[in-house]
Amino acid sequence: MKFGARLETIAKWVPQNKKIADIGTDHAYLPVFLVRNGVIVKAIAGDIALGPCQAAVKTITAAGLKESIEVRQGNGLSIVQSEDAVEVIVIAGMGATTMIEIIATEQKTAKLAERIILQPMNGAAQLRKWANRAGWKIVGEDLVLEGGLLYEIIVLEPGAEESYTKAIYEIGPRLLEQRHPLLSIHFERIIANYHKLLQAMNASAKARKSLKYKKIATLLVEVEVLKNEYNRS
């Protein structure tokens, strides 16, 4: 069974011997990887849809881990009860808006966990900003390349921290602090995406005069300034 660099990097942020809930588990590859490698002993694998739950059961059965990993069908964190004593929550492969909705809807359950590990498919800046306002601190961040795509991983724990500039929310405060080896690629891809977006909007005079255009152009400049400051430091 091949797990890939993305899941292996997410797994790196799961502390030893913690009970996890993998929300949106799909095939339950992550909990299987964690149990097989002796990182954890127990896990809950949850998904809102029946198909992924059935796929998860198949994966877990094939791995001989039915006693260690329980599959539950349900919406987000509603599958987790206080008596489950879940210590780490993982939500990977969804958009930031969906992740925020999952955590905010079951905030009490979320705050019972020691850590939440997120791997958004988009909207990482939005996720960081929301976490800051909702009483979560960013304790770790990571980047991983797989199949030509660059994935961001954001690790949250309950607590307060300072707010950041829009550019830092865009790039990631912990990535900047640790001078992540993939940070240059991260900068270039974000800058290229905003250039592409502005170029597309330039085709319309109305779009060029819009507040959205102005905000994107301003953010682009701020990210480029941050990149230059980072390179000089």
JSON list of N, CA and C in Angstrom, two decimals, residues 17 23 29 32-33 35 45 49 57 61 71 91 106 136 143 169 173 175 181 183-184 186 189 192 200 222 229 231:
[
{"chain": "A", "resi": 17, "resn": "ASN", "atom": "N", "xyz": [1.42, 8.02, 20.34]},
{"chain": "A", "resi": 17, "resn": "ASN", "atom": "CA", "xyz": [0.46, 7.40, 21.26]},
{"chain": "A", "resi": 17, "resn": "ASN", "atom": "C", "xyz": [-0.77, 8.26, 21.58]},
{"chain": "A", "resi": 23, "resn": "ILE", "atom": "N", "xyz": [-10.99, 13.14, 9.97]},
{"chain": "A", "resi": 23, "resn": "ILE", "atom": "CA", "xyz": [-12.27, 13.60, 9.42]},
{"chain": "A", "resi": 23, "resn": "ILE", "atom": "C", "xyz": [-12.15, 13.76, 7.90]},
{"chain": "A", "resi": 29, "resn": "TYR", "atom": "N", "xyz": [-6.39, 5.85, 4.71]},
{"chain": "A", "resi": 29, "resn": "TYR", "atom": "CA", "xyz": [-4.95, 5.60, 4.52]},
{"chain": "A", "resi": 29, "resn": "TYR", "atom": "C", "xyz": [-4.12, 6.18, 5.66]},
{"chain": "A", "resi": 32, "resn": "VAL", "atom": "N", "xyz": [-4.35, 4.11, 8.98]},
{"chain": "A", "resi": 32, "resn": "VAL", "atom": "CA", "xyz": [-3.67, 2.83, 8.74]},
{"chain": "A", "resi": 32, "resn": "VAL", "atom": "C", "xyz": [-2.16, 3.04, 8.77]},
{"chain": "A", "resi": 33, "resn": "PHE", "atom": "N", "xyz": [-1.68, 4.08, 8.12]},
{"chain": "A", "resi": 33, "resn": "PHE", "atom": "CA", "xyz": [-0.24, 4.39, 8.11]},
{"chain": "A", "resi": 33, "resn": "PHE", "atom": "C", "xyz": [0.26, 4.62, 9.54]},
{"chain": "A", "resi": 35, "resn": "VAL", "atom": "N", "xyz": [-1.03, 3.64, 12.50]},
{"chain": "A", "resi": 35, "resn": "VAL", "atom": "CA", "xyz": [-1.05, 2.44, 13.34]},
{"chain": "A", "resi": 35, "resn": "VAL", "atom": "C", "xyz": [0.04, 1.47, 12.91]},
{"chain": "A", "resi": 45, "resn": "ALA", "atom": "N", "xyz": [-12.00, 6.86, 12.09]},
{"chain": "A", "resi": 45, "resn": "ALA", "atom": "CA", "xyz": [-11.97, 7.33, 10.71]},
{"chain": "A", "resi": 45, "resn": "ALA", "atom": "C", "xyz": [-13.39, 7.70, 10.30]},
{"chain": "A", "resi": 49, "resn": "ALA", "atom": "N", "xyz": [-19.93, 10.57, 3.70]},
{"chain": "A", "resi": 49, "resn": "ALA", "atom": "CA", "xyz": [-20.54, 9.75, 2.65]},
{"chain": "A", "resi": 49, "resn": "ALA", "atom": "C", "xyz": [-20.32, 8.26, 2.90]},
{"chain": "A", "resi": 57, "resn": "VAL", "atom": "N", "xyz": [-13.40, 0.88, 5.43]},
{"chain": "A", "resi": 57, "resn": "VAL", "atom": "CA", "xyz": [-13.55, -0.44, 6.05]},
{"chain": "A", "resi": 57, "resn": "VAL", "atom": "C", "xyz": [-12.74, -1.48, 5.28]},
{"chain": "A", "resi": 61, "resn": "THR", "atom": "N", "xyz": [-9.70, -3.49, 6.94]},
{"chain": "A", "resi": 61, "resn": "THR", "atom": "CA", "xyz": [-9.81, -4.95, 7.01]},
{"chain": "A", "resi": 61, "resn": "THR", "atom": "C", "xyz": [-8.62, -5.61, 6.34]},
{"chain": "A", "resi": 71, "resn": "VAL", "atom": "N", "xyz": [-14.55, 2.94, 11.99]},
{"chain": "A", "resi": 71, "resn": "VAL", "atom": "CA", "xyz": [-15.10, 3.80, 10.94]},
{"chain": "A", "resi": 71, "resn": "VAL", "atom": "C", "xyz": [-16.49, 4.28, 11.36]},
{"chain": "A", "resi": 91, "resn": "ILE", "atom": "N", "xyz": [-7.86, 16.92, 9.58]},
{"chain": "A", "resi": 91, "resn": "ILE", "atom": "CA", "xyz": [-8.78, 17.19, 8.48]},
{"chain": "A", "resi": 91, "resn": "ILE", "atom": "C", "xyz": [-7.92, 17.54, 7.28]},
{"chain": "A", "resi": 106, "resn": "GLU", "atom": "N", "xyz": [-18.69, 22.46, 15.57]},
{"chain": "A", "resi": 106, "resn": "GLU", "atom": "CA", "xyz": [-18.47, 21.62, 16.77]},
{"chain": "A", "resi": 106, "resn": "GLU", "atom": "C", "xyz": [-17.28, 22.16, 17.55]},
{"chain": "A", "resi": 136, "resn": "TRP", "atom": "N", "xyz": [-7.25, 29.87, 18.27]},
{"chain": "A", "resi": 136, "resn": "TRP", "atom": "CA", "xyz": [-6.28, 28.82, 17.97]},
{"chain": "A", "resi": 136, "resn": "TRP", "atom": "C", "xyz": [-4.93, 29.47, 17.63]},
{"chain": "A", "resi": 143, "resn": "LEU", "atom": "N", "xyz": [5.29, 22.22, 4.29]},
{"chain": "A", "resi": 143, "resn": "LEU", "atom": "CA", "xyz": [5.02, 22.19, 2.85]},
{"chain": "A", "resi": 143, "resn": "LEU", "atom": "C", "xyz": [5.51, 20.85, 2.31]},
{"chain": "A", "resi": 169, "resn": "TYR", "atom": "N", "xyz": [-0.11, 35.99, 6.63]},
{"chain": "A", "resi": 169, "resn": "TYR", "atom": "CA", "xyz": [-1.18, 34.98, 6.60]},
{"chain": "A", "resi": 169, "resn": "TYR", "atom": "C", "xyz": [-1.13, 34.20, 5.28]},
{"chain": "A", "resi": 173, "resn": "PRO", "atom": "N", "xyz": [3.28, 32.06, 8.97]},
{"chain": "A", "resi": 173, "resn": "PRO", "atom": "CA", "xyz": [4.27, 32.57, 9.93]},
{"chain": "A", "resi": 173, "resn": "PRO", "atom": "C", "xyz": [5.32, 31.55, 10.34]},
{"chain": "A", "resi": 175, "resn": "LEU", "atom": "N", "xyz": [6.26, 28.89, 8.60]},
{"chain": "A", "resi": 175, "resn": "LEU", "atom": "CA", "xyz": [7.10, 28.58, 7.43]},
{"chain": "A", "resi": 175, "resn": "LEU", "atom": "C", "xyz": [8.21, 29.60, 7.29]},
{"chain": "A", "resi": 181, "resn": "PRO", "atom": "N", "xyz": [12.54, 24.69, 3.45]},
{"chain": "A", "resi": 181, "resn": "PRO", "atom": "CA", "xyz": [13.28, 24.51, 2.19]},
{"chain": "A", "resi": 181, "resn": "PRO", "atom": "C", "xyz": [12.44, 24.69, 0.92]},
{"chain": "A", "resi": 183, "resn": "LEU", "atom": "N", "xyz": [10.08, 27.04, 0.70]},
{"chain": "A", "resi": 183, "resn": "LEU", "atom": "CA", "xyz": [9.44, 28.35, 0.82]},
{"chain": "A", "resi": 183, "resn": "LEU", "atom": "C", "xyz": [9.60, 29.20, -0.44]},
{"chain": "A", "resi": 184, "resn": "SER", "atom": "N", "xyz": [10.74, 29.09, -1.11]},
{"chain": "A", "resi": 184, "resn": "SER", "atom": "CA", "xyz": [10.94, 29.87, -2.34]},
{"chain": "A", "resi": 184, "resn": "SER", "atom": "C", "xyz": [9.93, 29.47, -3.41]},
{"chain": "A", "resi": 186, "resn": "HIS", "atom": "N", "xyz": [7.02, 28.16, -2.76]},
{"chain": "A", "resi": 186, "resn": "HIS", "atom": "CA", "xyz": [5.75, 28.62, -2.21]},
{"chain": "A", "resi": 186, "resn": "HIS", "atom": "C", "xyz": [5.51, 30.09, -2.56]},
{"chain": "A", "resi": 189, "resn": "ARG", "atom": "N", "xyz": [4.87, 30.49, -6.43]},
{"chain": "A", "resi": 189, "resn": "ARG", "atom": "CA", "xyz": [3.56, 30.00, -6.88]},
{"chain": "A", "resi": 189, "resn": "ARG", "atom": "C", "xyz": [2.44, 30.95, -6.48]},
{"chain": "A", "resi": 192, "resn": "ALA", "atom": "N", "xyz": [2.79, 34.04, -8.70]},
{"chain": "A", "resi": 192, "resn": "ALA", "atom": "CA", "xyz": [2.37, 33.72, -10.07]},
{"chain": "A", "resi": 192, "resn": "ALA", "atom": "C", "xyz": [0.85, 33.62, -10.16]},
{"chain": "A", "resi": 200, "resn": "ALA", "atom": "N", "xyz": [-6.09, 38.14, -15.93]},
{"chain": "A", "resi": 200, "resn": "ALA", "atom": "CA", "xyz": [-7.43, 37.76, -16.41]},
{"chain": "A", "resi": 200, "resn": "ALA", "atom": "C", "xyz": [-8.43, 38.89, -16.18]},
{"chain": "A", "resi": 222, "resn": "GLU", "atom": "N", "xyz": [2.43, 43.41, -1.34]},
{"chain": "A", "resi": 222, "resn": "GLU", "atom": "CA", "xyz": [2.83, 43.08, 0.03]},
{"chain": "A", "resi": 222, "resn": "GLU", "atom": "C", "xyz": [3.57, 41.74, 0.09]},
{"chain": "A", "resi": 229, "resn": "GLU", "atom": "N", "xyz": [12.19, 40.88, 1.61]},
{"chain": "A", "resi": 229, "resn": "GLU", "atom": "CA", "xyz": [12.71, 40.99, 2.99]},
{"chain": "A", "resi": 229, "resn": "GLU", "atom": "C", "xyz": [13.23, 39.64, 3.47]},
{"chain": "A", "resi": 231, "resn": "ASN", "atom": "N", "xyz": [14.37, 37.17, 1.61]},
{"chain": "A", "resi": 231, "resn": "ASN", "atom": "CA", "xyz": [15.60, 36.83, 0.89]},
{"chain": "A", "resi": 231, "resn": "ASN", "atom": "C", "xyz": [16.81, 37.60, 1.40]}
]
